[in-house]
Short mmCIF file of C-alpha atoms and ligand atoms in Angstrom, two decimals:
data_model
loop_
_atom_site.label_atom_id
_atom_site.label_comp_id
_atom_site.label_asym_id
_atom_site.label_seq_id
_atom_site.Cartn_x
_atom_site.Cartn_y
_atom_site.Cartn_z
CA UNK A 1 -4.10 30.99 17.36
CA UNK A 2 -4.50 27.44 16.30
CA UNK A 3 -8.15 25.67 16.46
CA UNK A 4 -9.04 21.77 16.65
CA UNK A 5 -9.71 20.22 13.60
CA UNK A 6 -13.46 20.11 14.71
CA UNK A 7 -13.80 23.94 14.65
CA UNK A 8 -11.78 24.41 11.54
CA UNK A 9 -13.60 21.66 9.52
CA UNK A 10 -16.93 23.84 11.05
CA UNK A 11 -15.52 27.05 9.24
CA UNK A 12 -14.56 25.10 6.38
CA UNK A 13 -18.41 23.76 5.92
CA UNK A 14 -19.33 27.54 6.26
CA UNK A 15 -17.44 28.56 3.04
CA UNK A 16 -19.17 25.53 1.29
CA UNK A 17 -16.56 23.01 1.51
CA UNK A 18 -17.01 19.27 1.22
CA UNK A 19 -16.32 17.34 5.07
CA UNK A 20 -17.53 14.90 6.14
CA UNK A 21 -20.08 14.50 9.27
CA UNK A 22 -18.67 14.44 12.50
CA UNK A 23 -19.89 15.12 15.91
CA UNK A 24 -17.59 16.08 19.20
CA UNK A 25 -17.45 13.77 22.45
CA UNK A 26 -15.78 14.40 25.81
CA UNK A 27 -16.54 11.04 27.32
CA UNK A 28 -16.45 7.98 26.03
CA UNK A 29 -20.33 7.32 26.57
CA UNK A 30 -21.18 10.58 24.47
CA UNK A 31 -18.88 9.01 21.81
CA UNK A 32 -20.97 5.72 21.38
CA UNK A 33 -24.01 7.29 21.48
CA UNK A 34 -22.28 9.50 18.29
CA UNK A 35 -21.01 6.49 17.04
CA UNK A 36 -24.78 4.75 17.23
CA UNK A 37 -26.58 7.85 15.74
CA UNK A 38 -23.52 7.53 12.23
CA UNK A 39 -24.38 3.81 12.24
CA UNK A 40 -27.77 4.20 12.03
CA UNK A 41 -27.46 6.48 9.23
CA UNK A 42 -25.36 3.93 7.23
CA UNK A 43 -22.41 3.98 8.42
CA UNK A 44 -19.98 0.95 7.58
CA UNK A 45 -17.32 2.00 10.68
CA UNK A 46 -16.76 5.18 12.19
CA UNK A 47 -13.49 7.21 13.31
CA UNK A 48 -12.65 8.49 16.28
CA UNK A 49 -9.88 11.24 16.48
CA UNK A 50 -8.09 13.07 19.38
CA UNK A 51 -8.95 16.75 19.11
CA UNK A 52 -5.56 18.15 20.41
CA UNK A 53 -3.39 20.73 18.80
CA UNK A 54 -0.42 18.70 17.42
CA UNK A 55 -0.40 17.03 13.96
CA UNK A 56 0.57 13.32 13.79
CA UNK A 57 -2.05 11.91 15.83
CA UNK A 58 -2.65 9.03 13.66
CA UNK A 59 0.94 7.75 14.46
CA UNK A 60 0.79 8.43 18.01
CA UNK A 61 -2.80 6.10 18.58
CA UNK A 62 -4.98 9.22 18.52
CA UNK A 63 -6.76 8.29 15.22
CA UNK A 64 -8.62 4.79 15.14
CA UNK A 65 -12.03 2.78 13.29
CA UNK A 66 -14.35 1.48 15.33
CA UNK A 67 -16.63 -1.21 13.58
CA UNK A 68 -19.69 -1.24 16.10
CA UNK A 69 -20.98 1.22 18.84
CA UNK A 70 -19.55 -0.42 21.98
CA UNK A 71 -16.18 -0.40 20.64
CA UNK A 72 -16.49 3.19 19.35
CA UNK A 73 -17.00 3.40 23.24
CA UNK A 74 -13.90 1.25 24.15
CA UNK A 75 -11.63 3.12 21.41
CA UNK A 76 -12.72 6.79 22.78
CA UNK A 77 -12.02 5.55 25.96
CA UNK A 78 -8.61 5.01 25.27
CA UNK A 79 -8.12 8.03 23.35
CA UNK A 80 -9.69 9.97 26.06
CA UNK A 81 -6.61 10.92 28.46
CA UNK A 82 -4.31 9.89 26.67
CA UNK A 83 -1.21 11.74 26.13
CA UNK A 84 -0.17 12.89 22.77
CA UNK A 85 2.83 15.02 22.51
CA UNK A 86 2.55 16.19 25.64
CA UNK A 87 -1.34 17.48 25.73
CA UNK A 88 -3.93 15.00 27.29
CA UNK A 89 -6.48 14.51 25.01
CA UNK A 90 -9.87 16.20 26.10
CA UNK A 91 -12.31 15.70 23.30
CA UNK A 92 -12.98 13.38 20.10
CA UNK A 93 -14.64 13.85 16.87
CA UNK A 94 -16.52 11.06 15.87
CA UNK A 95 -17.62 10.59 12.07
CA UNK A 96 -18.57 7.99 9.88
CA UNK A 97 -15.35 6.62 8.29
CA UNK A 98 -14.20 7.34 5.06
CA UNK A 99 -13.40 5.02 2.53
CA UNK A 100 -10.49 5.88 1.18
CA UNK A 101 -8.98 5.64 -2.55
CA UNK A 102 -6.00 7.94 -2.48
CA UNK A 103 -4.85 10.42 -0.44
CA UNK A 104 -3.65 14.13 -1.07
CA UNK A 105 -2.15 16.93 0.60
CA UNK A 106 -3.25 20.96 0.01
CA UNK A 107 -2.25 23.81 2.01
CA UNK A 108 -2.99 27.80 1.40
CA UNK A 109 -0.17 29.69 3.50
CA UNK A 110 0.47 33.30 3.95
CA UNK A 111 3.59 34.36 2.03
CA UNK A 112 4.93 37.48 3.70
CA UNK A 113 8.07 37.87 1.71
CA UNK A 114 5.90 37.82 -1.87
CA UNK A 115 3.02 39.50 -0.26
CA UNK A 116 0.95 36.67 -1.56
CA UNK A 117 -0.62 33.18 -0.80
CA UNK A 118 0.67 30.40 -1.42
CA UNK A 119 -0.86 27.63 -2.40
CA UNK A 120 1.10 24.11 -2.65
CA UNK A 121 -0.80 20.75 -3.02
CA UNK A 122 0.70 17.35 -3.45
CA UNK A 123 -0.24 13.72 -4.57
CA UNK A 124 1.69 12.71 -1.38
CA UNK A 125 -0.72 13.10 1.24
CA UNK A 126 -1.19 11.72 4.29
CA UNK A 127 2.40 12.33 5.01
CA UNK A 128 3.39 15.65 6.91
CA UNK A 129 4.30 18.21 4.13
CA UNK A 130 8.07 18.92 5.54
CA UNK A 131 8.84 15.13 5.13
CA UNK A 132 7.52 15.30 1.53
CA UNK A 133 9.69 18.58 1.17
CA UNK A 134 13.08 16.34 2.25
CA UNK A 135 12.06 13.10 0.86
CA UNK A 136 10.77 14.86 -2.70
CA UNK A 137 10.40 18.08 -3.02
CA UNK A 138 9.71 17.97 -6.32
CA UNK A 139 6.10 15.95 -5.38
CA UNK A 140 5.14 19.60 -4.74
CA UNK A 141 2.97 21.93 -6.62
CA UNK A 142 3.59 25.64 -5.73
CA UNK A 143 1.02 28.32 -6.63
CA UNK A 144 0.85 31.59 -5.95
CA UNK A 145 -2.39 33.68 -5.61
CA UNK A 146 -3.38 37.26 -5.54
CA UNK A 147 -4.29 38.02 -1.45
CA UNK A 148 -7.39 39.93 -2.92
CA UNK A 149 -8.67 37.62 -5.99
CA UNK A 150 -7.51 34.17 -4.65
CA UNK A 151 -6.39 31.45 -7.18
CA UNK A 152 -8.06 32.84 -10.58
CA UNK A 153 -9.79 29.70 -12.12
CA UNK A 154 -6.80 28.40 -14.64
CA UNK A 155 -4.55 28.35 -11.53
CA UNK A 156 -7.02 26.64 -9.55
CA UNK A 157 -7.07 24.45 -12.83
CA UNK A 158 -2.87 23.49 -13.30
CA UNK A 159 -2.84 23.21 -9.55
CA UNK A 160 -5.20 20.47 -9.65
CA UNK A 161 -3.88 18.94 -13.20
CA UNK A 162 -0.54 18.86 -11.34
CA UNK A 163 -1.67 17.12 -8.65
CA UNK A 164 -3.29 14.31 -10.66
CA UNK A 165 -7.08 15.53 -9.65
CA UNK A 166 -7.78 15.66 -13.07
CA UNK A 167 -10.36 13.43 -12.67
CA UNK A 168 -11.89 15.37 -9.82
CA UNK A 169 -11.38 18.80 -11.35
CA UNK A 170 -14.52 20.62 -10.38
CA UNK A 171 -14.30 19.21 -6.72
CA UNK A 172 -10.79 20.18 -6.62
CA UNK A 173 -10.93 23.81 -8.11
CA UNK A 174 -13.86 24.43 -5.70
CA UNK A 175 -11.44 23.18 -2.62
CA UNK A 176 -8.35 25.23 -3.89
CA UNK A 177 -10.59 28.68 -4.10
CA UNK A 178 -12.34 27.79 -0.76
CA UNK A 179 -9.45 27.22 1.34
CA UNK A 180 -8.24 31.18 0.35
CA UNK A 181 -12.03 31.91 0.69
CA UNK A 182 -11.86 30.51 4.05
CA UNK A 183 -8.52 32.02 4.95
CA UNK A 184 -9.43 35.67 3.81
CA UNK A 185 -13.27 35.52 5.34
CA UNK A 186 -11.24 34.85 9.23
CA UNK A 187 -7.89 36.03 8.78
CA UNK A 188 -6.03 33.05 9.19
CA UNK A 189 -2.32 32.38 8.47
CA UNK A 190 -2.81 28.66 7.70
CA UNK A 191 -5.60 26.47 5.82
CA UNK A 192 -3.97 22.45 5.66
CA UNK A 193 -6.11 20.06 4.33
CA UNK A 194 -4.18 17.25 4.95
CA UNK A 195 -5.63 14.50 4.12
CA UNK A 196 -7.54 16.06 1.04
CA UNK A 197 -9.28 12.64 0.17
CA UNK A 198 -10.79 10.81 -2.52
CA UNK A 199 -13.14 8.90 -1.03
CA UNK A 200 -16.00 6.10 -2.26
CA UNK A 201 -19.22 6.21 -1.08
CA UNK A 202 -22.35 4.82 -2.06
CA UNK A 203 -25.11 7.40 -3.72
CA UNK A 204 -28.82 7.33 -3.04
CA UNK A 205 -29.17 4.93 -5.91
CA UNK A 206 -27.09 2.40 -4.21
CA UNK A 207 -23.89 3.12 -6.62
CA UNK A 208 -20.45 3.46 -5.58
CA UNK A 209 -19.21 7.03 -6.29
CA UNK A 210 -15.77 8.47 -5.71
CA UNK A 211 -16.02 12.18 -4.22
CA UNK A 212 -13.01 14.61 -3.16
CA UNK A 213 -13.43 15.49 0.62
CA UNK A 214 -11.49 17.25 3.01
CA UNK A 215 -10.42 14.53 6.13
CA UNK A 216 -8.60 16.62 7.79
CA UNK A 217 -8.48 20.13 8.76
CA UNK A 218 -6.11 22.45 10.53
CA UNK A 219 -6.72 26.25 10.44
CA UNK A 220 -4.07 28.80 12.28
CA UNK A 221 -5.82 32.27 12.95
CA UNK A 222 -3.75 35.49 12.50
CA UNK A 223 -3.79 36.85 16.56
CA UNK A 224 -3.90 40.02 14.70
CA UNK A 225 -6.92 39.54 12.90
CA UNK A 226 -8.93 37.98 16.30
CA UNK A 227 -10.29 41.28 17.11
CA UNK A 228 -12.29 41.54 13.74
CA UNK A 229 -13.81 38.09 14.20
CA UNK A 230 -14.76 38.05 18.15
CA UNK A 231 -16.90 34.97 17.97
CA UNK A 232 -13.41 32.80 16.99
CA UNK A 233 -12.51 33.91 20.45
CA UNK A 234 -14.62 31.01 21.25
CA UNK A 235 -12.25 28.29 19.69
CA UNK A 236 -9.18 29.19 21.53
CA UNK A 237 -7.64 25.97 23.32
CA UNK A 238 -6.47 26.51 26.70
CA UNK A 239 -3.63 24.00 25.93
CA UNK A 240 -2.39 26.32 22.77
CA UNK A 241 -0.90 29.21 25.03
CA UNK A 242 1.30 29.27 27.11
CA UNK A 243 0.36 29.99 31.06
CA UNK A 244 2.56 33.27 30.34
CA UNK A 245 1.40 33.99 27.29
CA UNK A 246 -2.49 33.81 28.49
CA UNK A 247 -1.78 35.75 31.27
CA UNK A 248 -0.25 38.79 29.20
CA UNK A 249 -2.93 38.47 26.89
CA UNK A 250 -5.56 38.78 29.64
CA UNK A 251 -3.93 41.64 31.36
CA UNK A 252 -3.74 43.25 28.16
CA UNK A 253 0.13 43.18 27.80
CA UNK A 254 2.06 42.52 24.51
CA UNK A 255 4.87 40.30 25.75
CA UNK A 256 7.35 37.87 24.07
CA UNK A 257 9.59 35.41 25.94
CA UNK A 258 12.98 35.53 25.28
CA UNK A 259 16.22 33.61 26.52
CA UNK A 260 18.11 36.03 28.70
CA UNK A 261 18.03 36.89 32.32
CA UNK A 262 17.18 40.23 32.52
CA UNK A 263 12.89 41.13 32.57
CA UNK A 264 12.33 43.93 30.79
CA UNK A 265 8.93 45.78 32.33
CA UNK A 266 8.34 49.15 29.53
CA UNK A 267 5.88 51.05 28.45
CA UNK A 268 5.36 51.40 24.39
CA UNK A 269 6.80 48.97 21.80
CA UNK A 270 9.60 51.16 20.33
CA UNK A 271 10.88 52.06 23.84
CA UNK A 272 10.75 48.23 24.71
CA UNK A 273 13.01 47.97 21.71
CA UNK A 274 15.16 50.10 22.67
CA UNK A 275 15.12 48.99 26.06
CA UNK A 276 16.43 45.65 24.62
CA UNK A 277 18.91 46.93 22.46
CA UNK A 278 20.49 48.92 25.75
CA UNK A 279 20.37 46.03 27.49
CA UNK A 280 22.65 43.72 25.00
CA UNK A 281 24.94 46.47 24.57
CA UNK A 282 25.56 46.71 28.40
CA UNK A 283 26.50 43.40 27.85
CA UNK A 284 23.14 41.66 28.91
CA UNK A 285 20.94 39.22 27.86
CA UNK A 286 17.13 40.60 27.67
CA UNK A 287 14.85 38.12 29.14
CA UNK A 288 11.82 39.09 27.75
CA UNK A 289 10.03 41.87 25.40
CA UNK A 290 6.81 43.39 27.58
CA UNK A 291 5.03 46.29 26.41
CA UNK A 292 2.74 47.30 29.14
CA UNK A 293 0.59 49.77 26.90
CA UNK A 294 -0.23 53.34 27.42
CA UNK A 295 -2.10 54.45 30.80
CA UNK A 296 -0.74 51.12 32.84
CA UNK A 297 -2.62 50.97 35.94
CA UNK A 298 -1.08 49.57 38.96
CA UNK A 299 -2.97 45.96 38.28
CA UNK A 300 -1.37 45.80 34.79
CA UNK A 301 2.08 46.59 36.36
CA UNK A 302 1.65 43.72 38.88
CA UNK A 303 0.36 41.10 36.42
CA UNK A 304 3.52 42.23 34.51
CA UNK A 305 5.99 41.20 37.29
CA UNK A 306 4.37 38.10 37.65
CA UNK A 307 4.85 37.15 34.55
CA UNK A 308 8.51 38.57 34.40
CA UNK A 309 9.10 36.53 37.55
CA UNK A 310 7.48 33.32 36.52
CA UNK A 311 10.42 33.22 34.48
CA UNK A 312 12.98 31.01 36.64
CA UNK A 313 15.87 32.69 34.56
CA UNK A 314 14.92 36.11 35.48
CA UNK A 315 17.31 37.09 38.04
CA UNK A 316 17.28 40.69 37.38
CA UNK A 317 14.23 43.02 36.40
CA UNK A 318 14.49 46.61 34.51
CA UNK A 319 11.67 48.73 34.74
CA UNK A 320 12.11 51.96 32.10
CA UNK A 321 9.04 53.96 31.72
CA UNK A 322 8.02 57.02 29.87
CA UNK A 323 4.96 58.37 31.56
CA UNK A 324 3.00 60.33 29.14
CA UNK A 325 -0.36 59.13 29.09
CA UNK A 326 0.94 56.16 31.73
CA UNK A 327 1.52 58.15 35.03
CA UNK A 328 4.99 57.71 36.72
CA UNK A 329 3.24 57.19 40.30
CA UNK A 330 0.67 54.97 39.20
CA UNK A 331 3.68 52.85 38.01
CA UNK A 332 5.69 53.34 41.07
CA UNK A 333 2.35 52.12 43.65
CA UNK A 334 2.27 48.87 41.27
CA UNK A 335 6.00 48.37 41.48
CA UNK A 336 5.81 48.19 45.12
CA UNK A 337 2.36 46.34 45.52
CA UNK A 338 4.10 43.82 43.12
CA UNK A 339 6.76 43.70 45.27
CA UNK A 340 5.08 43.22 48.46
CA UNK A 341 3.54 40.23 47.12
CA UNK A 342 5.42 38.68 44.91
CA UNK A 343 7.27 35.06 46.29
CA UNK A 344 10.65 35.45 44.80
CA UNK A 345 13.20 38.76 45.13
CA UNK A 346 15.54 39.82 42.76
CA UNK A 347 16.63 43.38 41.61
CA UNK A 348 15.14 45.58 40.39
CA UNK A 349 16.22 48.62 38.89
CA UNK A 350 13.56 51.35 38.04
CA UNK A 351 13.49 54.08 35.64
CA UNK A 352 11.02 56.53 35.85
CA UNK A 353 10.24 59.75 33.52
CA UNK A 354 7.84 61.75 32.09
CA UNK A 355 5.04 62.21 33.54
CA UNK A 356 4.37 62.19 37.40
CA UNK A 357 7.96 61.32 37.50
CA UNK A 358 8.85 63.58 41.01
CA UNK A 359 5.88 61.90 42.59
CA UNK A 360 7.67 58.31 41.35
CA UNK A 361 10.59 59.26 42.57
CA UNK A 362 9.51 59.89 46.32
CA UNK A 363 7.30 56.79 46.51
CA UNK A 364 10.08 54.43 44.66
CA UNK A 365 12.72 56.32 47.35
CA UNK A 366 10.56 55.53 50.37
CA UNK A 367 10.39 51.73 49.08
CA UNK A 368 13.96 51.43 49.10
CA UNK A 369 14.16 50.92 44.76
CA UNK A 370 17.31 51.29 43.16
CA UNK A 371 16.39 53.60 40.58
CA UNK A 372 18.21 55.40 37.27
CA UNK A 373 18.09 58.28 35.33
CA UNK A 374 19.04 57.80 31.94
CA UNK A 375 18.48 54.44 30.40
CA UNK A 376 22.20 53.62 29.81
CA UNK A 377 22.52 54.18 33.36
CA UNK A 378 19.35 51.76 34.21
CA UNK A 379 20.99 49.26 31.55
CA UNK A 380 24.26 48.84 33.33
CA UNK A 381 23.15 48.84 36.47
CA UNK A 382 20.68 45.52 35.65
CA UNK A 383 23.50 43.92 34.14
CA UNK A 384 25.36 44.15 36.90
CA UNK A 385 22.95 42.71 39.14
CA UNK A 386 22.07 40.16 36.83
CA UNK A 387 25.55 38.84 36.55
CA UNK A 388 26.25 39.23 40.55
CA UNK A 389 23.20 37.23 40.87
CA UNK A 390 24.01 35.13 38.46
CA UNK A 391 27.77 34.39 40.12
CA UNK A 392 25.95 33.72 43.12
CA UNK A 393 23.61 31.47 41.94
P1 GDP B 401 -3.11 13.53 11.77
O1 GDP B 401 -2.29 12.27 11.82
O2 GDP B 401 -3.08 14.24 13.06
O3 GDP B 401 -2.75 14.40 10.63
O4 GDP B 401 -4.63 13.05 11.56
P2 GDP B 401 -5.45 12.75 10.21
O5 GDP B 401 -6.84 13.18 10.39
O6 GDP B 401 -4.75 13.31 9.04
O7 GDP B 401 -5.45 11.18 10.15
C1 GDP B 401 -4.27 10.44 9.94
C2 GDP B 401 -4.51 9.32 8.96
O8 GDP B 401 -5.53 8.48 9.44
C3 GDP B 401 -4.98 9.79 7.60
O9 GDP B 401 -3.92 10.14 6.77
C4 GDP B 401 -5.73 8.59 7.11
O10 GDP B 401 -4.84 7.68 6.48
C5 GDP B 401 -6.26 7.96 8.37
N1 GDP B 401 -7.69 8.33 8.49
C6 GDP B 401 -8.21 9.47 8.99
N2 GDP B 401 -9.55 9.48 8.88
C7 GDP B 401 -9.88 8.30 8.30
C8 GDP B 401 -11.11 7.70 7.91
O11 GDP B 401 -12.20 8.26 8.05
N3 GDP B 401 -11.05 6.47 7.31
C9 GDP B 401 -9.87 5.82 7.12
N4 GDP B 401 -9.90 4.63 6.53
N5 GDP B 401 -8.69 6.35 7.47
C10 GDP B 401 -8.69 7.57 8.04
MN1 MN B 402 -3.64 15.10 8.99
#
């Protein structure tokens, strides 16, 4: 799950990490009034930033300086609605504007294959980090750190040497072992600081001093992780999942779109697998992965064909289920309430054993199903009305 740069610079400032104030505006009155409460605090300009899940904002207009309070007004007007990537901007976060010396980029990642985290950090920032990996790969710093203990200090220390933040050392080892603080305290997958910033600002004394701070944030949560940290639930965007995807999540259903025609409606993740597998060697395309979970009730199996069906390639749907804890009937009285409702017919070939499977069987028969036996039998026969109905089409 990916969160605005507003929530992630919020869990950021809970681990103790230097950003700088912002506040969040959804029209473009809220926004000046933002704007006149940073000015009044001493604020030279403030910036005004799209909140929307896509990186590059500053090229595509989304990221702009405002020098007085009516034209922070004018500026998140513009911003507001306007279309970046696709997504229509909702919100802004509006913050005093940073004055900015140099610019730096540092990222912690997950590193399945070396069961680690990596951290890489550049003196390129600014830039997105794949560019930098094209243009000059060797502009970046690669450390790895253990997943328990984080960077250990002397890492934290050549990572920042490398980097040229000598001269911000302390700042900069504090960032580097927050952003794997911050990662490990909410499962996430992803902590990009990107700009990490050197910044000058002017201290109580009226002196000018330079301070590290983190400009930009962008935090991906591990979906697997969510159900330890319930309040994150909070931060999900609507505009980050997919109308599928929310739906499957909703109902409870584990499902992954894939690129073939046949939907795939099972019961368990191993049997889904297999269900796949079948498929392709029958010479079919699978159009989907959808685990319904144990004990399916009839509303689960509906939401399920909706979602299979929602799916304009789908033109061909194989239901194989092992009732054990799920009962057969239970599956059968969704299929056909499904059915009855659902805008759009194609085949369907059902698959029914286990438990309550006789009791399937009749109800399935007197709704005129096609059903199967074995699963190579259910296989082949979804093929072949995916590619009649495909030849028709
Ligand atoms: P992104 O383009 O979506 O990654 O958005 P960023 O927050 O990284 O902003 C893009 C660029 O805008 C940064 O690299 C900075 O150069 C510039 N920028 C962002 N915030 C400020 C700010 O407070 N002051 C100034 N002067 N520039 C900023
Ligand atoms: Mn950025």
């Amino acid at each position: 799950m990916k969160i605005q740069e507003a929530d992630a610079k919020s869990l950021l400032l809970a681990q103790g990490l230097p950003v700088p104030a912002w506040e969040v505006a959804r029209t473009a009155e809220e926004a000046r009034l933002a704007a006149e409460r940073f000015f009044a605090a001493g604020a030279q300009q403030v910036v005004i930033k799209a909140q929307v899940l896509v990186g590059g904002r500053g090229k595509a207009g989304g990221v702009k300086l405002a020098g007085f309070a009516e034209q922070a007004e004018l500026i998140a007007g513009g911003i507001l609605g306007m279309d970046i990537k696709g997504i229509t901007v909702r919100k802004v976060l509006v913050g005093p504007a940073a004055d900015i010396v140099k610019e730096f980029y540092l990222s912690a990642v997950l590193d399945r294959a070396a069961g680690t985290i990596l951290l890489m950090g550049s003196a390129e920032g600014g830039v997105e980090i794949e560019q930098v990996a094209a243009s000059n790969p060797g502009a970046i710093v690669r450390i790895h750190a253990d997943p328990l203990l984080g960077p250990l200090p002397f890492q934290a220390r050549e990572l920042a040497f490398a980097m040229g933040l000598g001269g911000q050392l302390k700042a900069a080892v504090a960032i580097a072992t927050g952003i794997v603080a911050t990662m490990l305290a909410y499962d996430a997958d992803l902590v990009e600081i990107n700009p990490l910033a050197i910044v000058r600002e002017t201290d109580a004394n009226g002196s000018m001093v330079e301070r590290l701070v983190c400009l930009d944030a962008k935090i991906t949560l591990d979906d697997s992780g969510l159900p330890r940290h319930p309040e994150l639930e909070l931060l999900r965007d609507p505009d980050d999942e997919d109308p599928a995807d929310r739906e499957a999540r909703e109902a409870g259903l584990t499902f992954i779109k894939l690129d073939g025609t046949i939907g795939c409606m099972v019961n368990g993740a191993g049997l889904a697998m297999t269900t796949m597998d079948l498929v392709k060697r029958a010479g079919g395309e699978p159009a989907n992965f959808l685990d319904i979970g144990g004990g399916a009730r009839a509303d689960r199996v509906a939401a399920a064909m909706r979602i299979i069906l929602a799916d304009p390639k789908v033109n061909a749907i194989l239901v194989n289920i092992f009732g054990g804890i799920t009962r057969g009937d239970e599956v059968a009285r969704g299929l056909i309430e499904a059915r009855a409702v659902q805008e759009r017919d194609v085949p369907m070939i059902v698959r029914i054993v286990g438990t309550n499977a006789a009791e399937a069987a009749v109800l399935l028969e007197e709704a005129h199903f096609t059903t199967a036996t074995s699963l190579d039998e259910a296989a082949a026969k979804a093929v072949a009305a995916s590619s009649q109905s495909g030849a028709a089409a």
